[in-house]
Amino acid sequence: MGTLNHRRSSFWSKTPILIALTLLLSACPKPPQEALDAAEAAVLAAEGRKDCAGEKFAAAEALLEEARAHVAAEEYEAAERKARAAERLAREAQEQADETWEDCQRRLEAARRAAEGGTQTQPTEVEQETPEEDLKLTTVLFPYNSAEISETSRQALETNLRWLRQNPDATILLEGHTDERGTSEFNVALGERRARFVRDYLVQRGIEAERLSTLSYGEEKPVAFGQSEDDFARNRRVEFLPR
C-alpha cells in the first residue's frame, strides 16, 4: 500500500512538468508544411502548361525554392509567406495558360516552323526615334499606396518608352512591387495594378501589348531592407526586365 501511494504521489508531482513540456513542444515553431504542400501541388499542376503561362510559372517556381531555403534556415514565417505567394502565382499561371491555350499553341507551332527554316518573320515597320540617343531602361517608382506616378516617374517612363521604340524586337516583363506595409493580398494586388498602369501607359503610346507582360511580387522582392521612408520608397516600383 505504501509503495502504491508513493507511485501515485510521484506521478502527480511530475504531472505539471509533463504538461509544461507538452506546451513547450507544441509552441515551438514548425515548418509551414501545409503551405509548402499546397504550393508544390499548385506548381506541379501548372507545370504541364508552363510554356503558355508566361513569366508567372517561373516566378512561382523561384518563390517555392526560396520558401524551401527559408525552411532550411528555420525561418518559418518567411517560408510560409513565400510558399503562399508561390501557390498564388502557380494558380494564376495555370489560369493564364488555360485562357490563352489555343492561341499559344498556334504561336508555338509558328515558332517551331520558323526555327526549322520553314518561314521567316517579316520585320514590322516601326517608327525609329533618335537612334543616336544612348538610353537605358530605368525603374519607375510609385507613391505610397498608389498605382499612379509622379512627374519625375513619368519622365522615367518616357525614357523607357523611347528605349522600347529604339528596340522594336525587345519584349519586356513589367514586375510590380510594393513596400512591406499592408497585407500580403493587398500588396500583391497593388503591385499588379502598378504593372498594369505602366503597360497601359506604353500601349496607349503605340507599344504593342504583345511585347509587354506583367507580374506582381507584392512585398516579396524588396531592394531595400530598412524601415525608413527612403527604403519604403525604393521598394514601391515597377521594374523593366528585357526577356
Tab-separated table of C-alpha atoms in Angstrom:
chain	number	residue	atom	x	y	z
A	1	MET	CA	0.000	0.000	0.000
A	2	GLY	CA	2.864	2.310	0.902
A	3	THR	CA	4.553	1.656	-2.442
A	4	LEU	CA	1.316	2.378	-4.362
A	5	ASN	CA	0.838	5.656	-2.544
A	6	HIS	CA	4.441	6.565	-3.270
A	7	ARG	CA	3.959	5.919	-7.009
A	8	ARG	CA	0.770	7.957	-7.071
A	9	SER	CA	2.497	10.790	-5.277
A	10	SER	CA	5.448	10.625	-7.662
A	11	PHE	CA	3.134	10.668	-10.732
A	12	TRP	CA	1.166	13.690	-9.551
A	13	SER	CA	4.340	15.512	-8.620
A	14	LYS	CA	5.652	15.084	-12.193
A	15	THR	CA	2.387	15.972	-13.939
A	16	PRO	CA	2.988	19.759	-14.020
A	17	ILE	CA	6.405	19.128	-15.561
A	18	LEU	CA	4.926	16.870	-18.241
A	19	ILE	CA	2.223	19.429	-19.033
A	20	ALA	CA	4.820	22.197	-19.263
A	21	LEU	CA	6.981	20.121	-21.614
A	22	THR	CA	3.952	19.348	-23.794
A	23	LEU	CA	3.015	23.011	-24.024
A	24	LEU	CA	6.623	23.969	-24.743
A	25	LEU	CA	6.930	21.459	-27.556
A	26	SER	CA	3.609	22.458	-29.073
A	27	ALA	CA	4.663	26.120	-29.015
A	28	CYS	CA	7.922	25.509	-30.926
A	29	PRO	CA	7.888	26.954	-34.456
A	30	LYS	CA	7.394	24.335	-37.136
A	31	PRO	CA	7.895	24.320	-40.894
A	32	PRO	CA	4.729	25.509	-42.692
A	33	GLN	CA	4.159	22.091	-44.214
A	34	GLU	CA	0.566	22.769	-45.243
A	35	ALA	CA	1.574	25.904	-47.171
A	36	LEU	CA	4.545	24.123	-48.765
A	37	ASP	CA	2.410	21.171	-49.829
A	38	ALA	CA	-0.193	23.495	-51.346
A	39	ALA	CA	2.473	25.431	-53.239
A	40	GLU	CA	4.141	22.286	-54.557
A	41	ALA	CA	0.779	20.906	-55.679
A	42	ALA	CA	-0.096	24.141	-57.489
A	43	VAL	CA	3.294	24.298	-59.235
A	44	LEU	CA	3.030	20.643	-60.243
A	45	ALA	CA	-0.482	21.182	-61.607
A	46	ALA	CA	0.649	24.146	-63.724
A	47	GLU	CA	3.856	22.550	-64.998
A	48	GLY	CA	2.172	20.808	-67.929
A	49	ARG	CA	1.141	24.182	-69.376
A	50	LYS	CA	4.129	26.269	-68.371
A	51	ASP	CA	5.035	27.096	-71.994
A	52	CYS	CA	1.804	29.101	-72.206
A	53	ALA	CA	1.905	30.510	-68.668
A	54	GLY	CA	4.216	33.465	-69.310
A	55	GLU	CA	6.575	34.519	-66.563
A	56	LYS	CA	4.289	33.564	-63.705
A	57	PHE	CA	5.175	29.883	-63.698
A	58	ALA	CA	8.914	30.581	-63.476
A	59	ALA	CA	8.251	33.112	-60.704
A	60	ALA	CA	6.187	30.540	-58.788
A	61	GLU	CA	8.990	28.003	-59.042
A	62	ALA	CA	11.529	30.568	-57.834
A	63	LEU	CA	9.395	31.550	-54.842
A	64	LEU	CA	8.891	27.909	-53.902
A	65	GLU	CA	12.653	27.400	-53.921
A	66	GLU	CA	13.046	30.463	-51.707
A	67	ALA	CA	10.432	29.033	-49.325
A	68	ARG	CA	12.400	25.790	-49.071
A	69	ALA	CA	15.579	27.763	-48.393
A	70	HIS	CA	13.841	29.620	-45.566
A	71	VAL	CA	12.719	26.286	-44.073
A	72	ALA	CA	16.311	25.051	-44.155
A	73	ALA	CA	17.307	28.212	-42.294
A	74	GLU	CA	14.414	27.677	-39.821
A	75	GLU	CA	12.857	30.969	-40.931
A	76	TYR	CA	9.369	29.555	-40.920
A	77	GLU	CA	7.358	32.774	-41.099
A	78	ALA	CA	9.183	33.887	-44.235
A	79	ALA	CA	8.904	30.366	-45.628
A	80	GLU	CA	5.128	30.363	-45.246
A	81	ARG	CA	4.800	33.798	-46.849
A	82	LYS	CA	6.909	32.704	-49.848
A	83	ALA	CA	5.024	29.429	-50.166
A	84	ARG	CA	1.657	31.203	-50.167
A	85	ALA	CA	2.917	33.586	-52.855
A	86	ALA	CA	4.244	30.667	-54.919
A	87	GLU	CA	0.873	28.912	-54.724
A	88	ARG	CA	-0.935	32.076	-55.840
A	89	LEU	CA	1.363	32.633	-58.809
A	90	ALA	CA	1.182	28.997	-59.880
A	91	ARG	CA	-2.617	29.135	-59.891
A	92	GLU	CA	-2.551	32.397	-61.858
A	93	ALA	CA	-0.084	30.823	-64.315
A	94	GLN	CA	-2.409	27.905	-64.932
A	95	GLU	CA	-5.413	30.209	-65.379
A	96	GLN	CA	-3.447	32.310	-67.868
A	97	ALA	CA	-2.423	29.213	-69.807
A	98	ASP	CA	-5.984	27.914	-69.882
A	99	GLU	CA	-7.328	31.227	-71.184
A	100	THR	CA	-4.749	31.552	-73.970
A	101	TRP	CA	-4.150	27.875	-74.741
A	102	GLU	CA	-5.274	27.748	-78.386
A	103	ASP	CA	-3.568	30.990	-79.414
A	104	CYS	CA	-0.468	29.946	-77.535
A	105	GLN	CA	-0.316	26.610	-79.340
A	106	ARG	CA	-0.548	28.383	-82.700
A	107	ARG	CA	2.297	30.722	-81.722
A	108	LEU	CA	4.435	27.830	-80.542
A	109	GLU	CA	3.802	25.941	-83.766
A	110	ALA	CA	4.681	29.000	-85.856
A	111	ALA	CA	7.860	29.491	-83.841
A	112	ARG	CA	8.790	25.854	-84.298
A	113	ARG	CA	8.330	26.059	-88.061
A	114	ALA	CA	10.298	29.293	-88.210
A	115	ALA	CA	13.116	27.658	-86.280
A	116	GLU	CA	13.138	24.833	-88.794
A	117	GLY	CA	13.516	27.337	-91.614
A	118	GLY	CA	10.013	26.940	-92.999
A	119	THR	CA	9.025	30.568	-92.519
A	120	GLN	CA	10.686	33.775	-91.664
A	121	THR	CA	9.015	36.530	-89.794
A	122	GLN	CA	8.976	39.770	-91.719
A	123	PRO	CA	10.192	42.718	-89.666
A	124	THR	CA	7.442	45.134	-88.760
A	125	GLU	CA	7.875	48.685	-89.882
A	126	VAL	CA	8.293	50.676	-86.696
A	127	GLU	CA	8.917	54.342	-86.284
A	128	GLN	CA	12.545	54.924	-85.368
A	129	GLU	CA	13.208	57.721	-82.917
A	130	THR	CA	16.535	59.302	-82.044
A	131	PRO	CA	18.677	56.188	-82.686
A	132	GLU	CA	21.757	58.092	-81.608
A	133	GLU	CA	20.338	58.564	-78.121
A	134	ASP	CA	22.040	56.345	-75.511
A	135	LEU	CA	19.071	55.151	-73.486
A	136	LYS	CA	18.825	52.696	-70.603
A	137	LEU	CA	15.778	51.165	-69.007
A	138	THR	CA	15.070	52.538	-65.573
A	139	THR	CA	12.852	51.598	-62.639
A	140	VAL	CA	9.611	53.539	-62.239
A	141	LEU	CA	8.748	54.489	-58.639
A	142	PHE	CA	5.318	54.996	-57.123
A	143	PRO	CA	3.902	56.976	-54.166
A	144	TYR	CA	2.676	55.185	-51.054
A	145	ASN	CA	-0.488	53.136	-51.532
A	146	SER	CA	-0.914	54.339	-55.124
A	147	ALA	CA	-0.805	52.933	-58.652
A	148	GLU	CA	-0.271	56.367	-60.226
A	149	ILE	CA	3.021	58.130	-60.740
A	150	SER	CA	4.653	61.469	-60.039
A	151	GLU	CA	6.005	63.795	-62.727
A	152	THR	CA	9.546	62.548	-62.020
A	153	SER	CA	8.466	58.953	-62.517
A	154	ARG	CA	6.591	59.942	-65.673
A	155	GLN	CA	9.874	61.226	-67.133
A	156	ALA	CA	11.473	57.868	-66.320
A	157	LEU	CA	8.590	56.127	-68.032
A	158	GLU	CA	9.009	58.331	-71.120
A	159	THR	CA	12.687	57.349	-71.253
A	160	ASN	CA	11.680	53.682	-71.208
A	161	LEU	CA	9.109	54.386	-73.934
A	162	ARG	CA	11.845	55.786	-76.192
A	163	TRP	CA	14.029	52.742	-75.408
A	164	LEU	CA	11.217	50.430	-76.490
A	165	ARG	CA	10.851	52.344	-79.757
A	166	GLN	CA	14.578	52.062	-80.360
A	167	ASN	CA	14.448	48.309	-79.706
A	168	PRO	CA	11.352	47.094	-81.566
A	169	ASP	CA	12.231	43.411	-81.187
A	170	ALA	CA	12.530	43.568	-77.410
A	171	THR	CA	9.883	42.131	-75.129
A	172	ILE	CA	9.639	43.290	-71.539
A	173	LEU	CA	8.452	41.818	-68.256
A	174	LEU	CA	6.980	44.527	-66.021
A	175	GLU	CA	7.467	43.490	-62.398
A	176	GLY	CA	5.273	45.288	-59.868
A	177	HIS	CA	6.496	45.639	-56.270
A	178	THR	CA	5.368	47.269	-53.021
A	179	ASP	CA	6.845	48.133	-49.648
A	180	GLU	CA	6.122	45.826	-46.722
A	181	ARG	CA	3.219	47.788	-45.277
A	182	GLY	CA	-0.213	46.261	-45.790
A	183	THR	CA	-1.379	42.666	-46.026
A	184	SER	CA	0.177	40.246	-48.480
A	185	GLU	CA	-3.037	40.049	-50.506
A	186	PHE	CA	-3.345	43.841	-50.710
A	187	ASN	CA	0.283	44.244	-51.767
A	188	VAL	CA	0.025	41.617	-54.495
A	189	ALA	CA	-2.999	43.400	-55.919
A	190	LEU	CA	-1.292	46.797	-55.657
A	191	GLY	CA	1.844	45.507	-57.405
A	192	GLU	CA	-0.325	44.161	-60.218
A	193	ARG	CA	-2.130	47.494	-60.583
A	194	ARG	CA	1.211	49.300	-60.835
A	195	ALA	CA	2.496	46.932	-63.513
A	196	ARG	CA	-0.744	47.252	-65.491
A	197	PHE	CA	-0.666	51.047	-65.185
A	198	VAL	CA	2.771	51.045	-66.831
A	199	ARG	CA	1.701	48.577	-69.522
A	200	ASP	CA	-1.436	50.606	-70.355
A	201	TYR	CA	0.604	53.823	-70.479
A	202	LEU	CA	3.007	52.306	-73.003
A	203	VAL	CA	0.301	50.660	-75.097
A	204	GLN	CA	-1.586	53.949	-75.346
A	205	ARG	CA	1.593	55.446	-76.822
A	206	GLY	CA	1.987	52.827	-79.509
A	207	ILE	CA	3.892	49.938	-77.957
A	208	GLU	CA	2.411	46.565	-78.943
A	209	ALA	CA	0.688	44.903	-75.990
A	210	GLU	CA	2.196	41.548	-77.004
A	211	ARG	CA	5.639	42.886	-76.111
A	212	LEU	CA	4.645	43.614	-72.508
A	213	SER	CA	3.796	41.096	-69.793
A	214	THR	CA	3.074	41.843	-66.144
A	215	LEU	CA	3.842	40.123	-62.871
A	216	SER	CA	3.356	41.155	-59.248
A	217	TYR	CA	5.565	40.055	-56.389
A	218	GLY	CA	3.877	42.333	-53.859
A	219	GLU	CA	6.309	42.816	-50.977
A	220	GLU	CA	8.304	39.610	-51.616
A	221	LYS	CA	11.230	41.112	-53.600
A	222	PRO	CA	12.470	44.249	-51.798
A	223	VAL	CA	15.591	46.061	-52.964
A	224	ALA	CA	15.898	47.983	-49.686
A	225	PHE	CA	15.643	46.191	-46.358
A	226	GLY	CA	15.475	49.071	-43.880
A	227	GLN	CA	12.469	50.667	-42.231
A	228	SER	CA	12.980	54.268	-43.318
A	229	GLU	CA	10.705	56.155	-45.684
A	230	ASP	CA	13.531	56.146	-48.222
A	231	ASP	CA	13.708	52.352	-48.025
A	232	PHE	CA	9.960	52.036	-48.470
A	233	ALA	CA	10.028	54.437	-51.437
A	234	ARG	CA	12.712	52.386	-53.237
A	235	ASN	CA	10.587	49.263	-52.912
A	236	ARG	CA	7.447	50.823	-54.421
A	237	ARG	CA	8.341	50.248	-58.068
A	238	VAL	CA	7.882	48.641	-61.455
A	239	GLU	CA	11.000	47.132	-62.947
A	240	PHE	CA	11.554	46.702	-66.709
A	241	LEU	CA	13.166	43.348	-67.459
A	242	PRO	CA	14.061	42.546	-71.089
A	243	ARG	CA	13.297	38.910	-71.952
